């Protein structure tokens, strides 16, 4: 879902980026193809970066995303009907991709 009262993970990023005039598709796998790739092992994750992780039984497949709010924190919607949360970025080994849409 893409809001305004409830969000899934890709709906949250879709709504957030729409506020700055960037249209995103409503699917985390498609959003992971946009912007510039960030090598989070050698580059800092910056506010606004999309951080993609696996979810469920497919550890190498993107299934979730959040928006970095600093190099150590992100905001994410764990799932439809759950509350949007701010918390620590997942451990490096859980991150599958980071994309920068705003330079």
XYZ file of N, CA and C in Angstrom:
309
model
N 0.845 -1.182 0.000
C 0.000 0.000 0.000
C 0.884 1.237 0.000
N 0.373 2.300 -0.573
C 1.213 3.489 -0.748
C 0.678 4.715 -0.028
N -0.044 4.504 1.069
C -0.457 5.599 1.917
C -1.753 6.254 1.472
N -2.161 7.293 2.091
C -1.405 8.067 3.082
C -1.534 7.552 4.517
N -2.427 6.608 4.781
C -2.612 6.162 6.166
C -1.891 4.870 6.501
N -1.504 4.117 5.510
C -0.778 2.869 5.727
C 0.181 2.658 4.563
N 1.330 2.063 4.841
C 2.371 1.880 3.832
C 2.947 0.477 3.914
N 3.357 -0.046 2.753
C 4.313 -1.133 2.735
C 5.663 -0.481 2.422
N 6.737 -1.259 2.372
C 8.063 -0.645 2.250
C 8.234 0.165 0.971
N 7.825 -0.379 -0.167
C 8.007 0.371 -1.417
C 7.001 1.508 -1.540
N 5.864 1.385 -0.884
C 4.895 2.480 -0.864
C 5.411 3.664 -0.063
N 6.147 3.382 1.012
C 6.731 4.462 1.820
C 7.771 5.229 1.010
N 8.657 4.523 0.326
C 9.674 5.219 -0.467
C 9.024 5.957 -1.640
N 8.016 5.359 -2.257
C 7.277 6.005 -3.347
C 6.692 7.332 -2.860
N 6.037 7.322 -1.703
C 5.416 8.537 -1.170
C 6.458 9.570 -0.756
N 7.552 9.125 -0.149
C 8.593 10.055 0.297
C 9.264 10.737 -0.891
N 9.638 9.971 -1.886
C 10.304 10.552 -3.046
C 9.363 11.413 -3.873
N 8.078 11.109 -3.875
C 7.104 11.947 -4.592
C 7.106 13.368 -4.026
N 7.422 13.504 -2.742
C 7.462 14.821 -2.107
C 8.555 15.711 -2.687
N 9.582 15.092 -3.302
C 10.658 15.880 -3.920
C 10.637 15.748 -5.446
N 9.492 15.291 -5.982
C 9.304 15.258 -7.423
C 9.902 14.073 -8.150
N 10.235 13.007 -7.428
C 10.797 11.809 -8.054
C 9.752 10.703 -8.014
N 9.367 10.218 -9.199
C 8.380 9.145 -9.300
C 9.089 7.794 -9.243
N 8.610 6.924 -8.372
C 9.162 5.577 -8.251
C 8.078 4.551 -8.542
N 8.466 3.375 -9.048
C 7.497 2.295 -9.179
C 7.165 1.728 -7.802
N 6.027 1.076 -7.682
C 5.591 0.520 -6.395
C 6.018 -0.937 -6.288
N 7.336 -1.172 -6.327
C 7.890 -2.518 -6.204
C 9.363 -2.377 -5.840
N 9.780 -3.006 -4.754
C 11.156 -2.845 -4.278
C 12.187 -3.331 -5.299
N 11.916 -4.425 -5.993
C 12.861 -4.920 -6.992
C 13.083 -3.935 -8.120
N 12.046 -3.227 -8.516
C 12.180 -2.204 -9.564
C 12.908 -0.980 -9.039
N 12.622 -0.579 -7.804
C 13.310 0.574 -7.225
C 14.808 0.305 -7.089
N 15.190 -0.950 -6.909
C 16.604 -1.315 -6.751
C 17.400 -1.154 -8.037
N 16.728 -0.895 -9.146
C 17.399 -0.699 -10.428
C 17.617 0.779 -10.740
N 17.096 1.669 -9.918
C 17.137 3.107 -10.189
C 18.329 3.770 -9.505
N 18.664 4.966 -9.961
C 19.716 5.755 -9.325
C 21.097 5.152 -9.515
N 21.998 5.590 -8.669
C 23.390 5.140 -8.721
C 23.648 4.103 -7.631
N 24.363 3.019 -7.961
C 24.693 2.046 -6.919
C 25.702 2.631 -5.940
N 25.576 2.247 -4.697
C 26.500 2.674 -3.647
C 27.175 1.420 -3.097
N 28.506 1.415 -3.063
C 29.241 0.312 -2.447
C 29.340 0.614 -0.958
N 28.398 0.073 -0.186
C 28.314 0.402 1.242
C 29.477 -0.147 2.045
N 30.298 -0.988 1.436
C 31.490 -1.482 2.139
C 32.591 -0.425 2.135
N 32.597 0.445 1.104
C 33.662 1.445 0.992
C 33.152 2.878 1.014
N 31.840 3.086 0.844
C 31.260 4.424 0.836
C 30.233 4.538 1.955
N 30.125 5.724 2.517
C 29.103 5.955 3.534
C 27.714 5.924 2.914
N 26.786 5.324 3.617
C 25.380 5.434 3.263
C 24.939 6.819 3.701
N 24.248 7.540 2.812
C 23.859 8.923 3.083
C 22.349 9.042 3.238
N 21.903 10.101 3.928
C 20.453 10.321 4.042
C 19.795 10.341 2.661
N 18.684 9.638 2.546
C 17.956 9.555 1.292
C 18.284 8.331 0.465
N 19.400 7.660 0.764
C 19.723 6.438 0.033
C 18.668 5.375 0.320
N 18.332 4.599 -0.700
C 17.446 3.457 -0.520
C 18.304 2.248 -0.172
N 17.947 1.563 0.905
C 18.704 0.415 1.399
C 17.825 -0.822 1.244
N 18.325 -1.809 0.495
C 17.554 -2.997 0.160
C 18.090 -4.214 0.906
N 17.185 -5.008 1.435
C 17.547 -6.224 2.156
C 16.692 -7.385 1.661
N 17.101 -8.577 2.047
C 16.311 -9.773 1.760
C 15.231 -9.899 2.821
N 14.207 -10.636 2.477
C 13.159 -10.917 3.451
C 12.675 -12.341 3.217
N 12.416 -13.034 4.292
C 11.816 -14.357 4.161
C 12.805 -15.435 3.772
N 12.321 -16.381 3.002
C 13.088 -17.593 2.712
C 14.023 -17.468 1.514
N 14.122 -16.299 0.902
C 15.002 -16.103 -0.258
C 16.107 -15.115 0.104
N 17.194 -15.594 0.748
C 18.201 -14.681 1.289
C 18.931 -13.819 0.271
N 18.993 -14.199 -0.991
C 19.688 -13.393 -1.982
C 18.776 -12.555 -2.849
N 17.494 -12.506 -2.518
C 16.510 -11.798 -3.329
C 15.972 -10.598 -2.554
N 15.973 -9.433 -3.196
C 15.465 -8.230 -2.543
C 13.993 -8.420 -2.199
N 13.672 -8.168 -0.943
C 12.295 -8.306 -0.506
C 11.843 -7.183 0.400
N 12.766 -6.260 0.728
C 12.424 -5.184 1.652
C 13.355 -4.010 1.397
N 12.889 -2.809 1.746
C 13.737 -1.635 1.635
C 13.339 -0.598 2.667
N 14.273 0.277 2.929
C 14.033 1.420 3.793
C 14.814 2.606 3.255
N 14.609 3.754 3.869
C 15.276 4.981 3.455
C 16.245 5.390 4.548
N 17.520 5.525 4.186
C 18.522 5.953 5.161
C 18.223 7.378 5.610
N 18.322 7.617 6.916
C 18.196 8.973 7.441
C 19.531 9.462 7.999
N 20.511 8.548 8.065
C 21.889 8.873 8.427
C 22.732 7.676 7.997
N 24.010 7.676 8.344
C 24.867 6.546 7.979
C 24.606 5.328 8.862
N 23.780 5.487 9.892
C 23.533 4.373 10.816
C 22.051 4.092 11.073
N 21.146 4.976 10.596
C 19.716 4.832 10.880
C 18.908 4.839 9.583
N 17.746 4.198 9.635
C 16.828 4.241 8.501
C 15.409 4.322 8.990
N 14.501 4.666 8.068
C 13.069 4.637 8.319
C 12.510 3.579 7.374
N 11.600 2.760 7.892
C 11.068 1.671 7.092
C 9.656 1.332 7.527
N 8.922 0.770 6.598
C 7.585 0.250 6.877
C 7.700 -1.270 6.830
N 7.676 -1.922 7.991
C 7.894 -3.371 8.014
C 6.903 -4.162 7.169
N 5.686 -3.660 7.012
C 4.692 -4.354 6.198
C 3.368 -3.636 6.273
N 2.487 -3.959 5.368
C 1.163 -3.329 5.360
C 0.484 -3.526 6.702
N -0.071 -2.468 7.236
C -0.779 -2.535 8.507
C 0.101 -2.362 9.722
N 1.426 -2.370 9.547
C 2.349 -2.149 10.661
C 2.718 -0.667 10.678
N 3.345 -0.216 11.752
C 3.707 1.198 11.865
C 5.068 1.450 11.215
N 5.233 2.649 10.674
C 6.518 3.073 10.135
C 7.472 3.230 11.307
N 8.705 2.753 11.126
C 9.670 2.741 12.235
C 11.002 3.353 11.836
N 11.630 3.994 12.804
C 13.004 4.468 12.676
C 13.852 3.552 13.535
N 14.980 3.122 13.003
C 15.859 2.243 13.766
C 17.219 2.137 13.116
N 18.073 1.299 13.684
C 19.413 1.129 13.116
C 19.359 0.419 11.773
N 20.274 0.807 10.880
C 20.408 0.091 9.618
C 20.723 -1.372 9.915
N 20.283 -2.282 9.050
C 20.627 -3.687 9.255
C 22.129 -3.892 9.158
N 22.609 -4.992 9.689
C 24.032 -5.324 9.588
C 24.426 -5.431 8.115
N 25.686 -5.080 7.812
C 26.173 -5.072 6.428
C 25.847 -6.353 5.680
N 25.957 -7.490 6.340
C 25.746 -8.754 5.634
C 24.285 -8.989 5.266
N 23.360 -8.219 5.820
C 21.946 -8.343 5.474
C 21.546 -7.413 4.338
N 22.372 -6.407 4.066
C 22.085 -5.456 2.990
C 22.460 -6.093 1.655
N 21.538 -6.025 0.693
C 21.802 -6.561 -0.639
C 22.186 -5.473 -1.641
N 21.682 -4.259 -1.443
C 21.972 -3.167 -2.372
C 21.659 -1.845 -1.704
N 22.355 -0.801 -2.135
C 22.072 0.576 -1.743
C 22.064 1.390 -3.028
N 21.031 2.208 -3.205
C 20.909 3.037 -4.408
C 20.728 4.485 -3.994
N 21.416 5.386 -4.705
C 21.336 6.825 -4.440
C 20.584 7.490 -5.579
N 19.421 8.054 -5.255
C 18.624 8.738 -6.260
C 18.796 10.252 -6.195
N 19.290 10.737 -5.070
C 19.525 12.172 -4.893
C 21.013 12.353 -4.635
N 21.725 13.016 -5.563
C 23.191 13.174 -5.393
C 23.567 14.017 -4.201
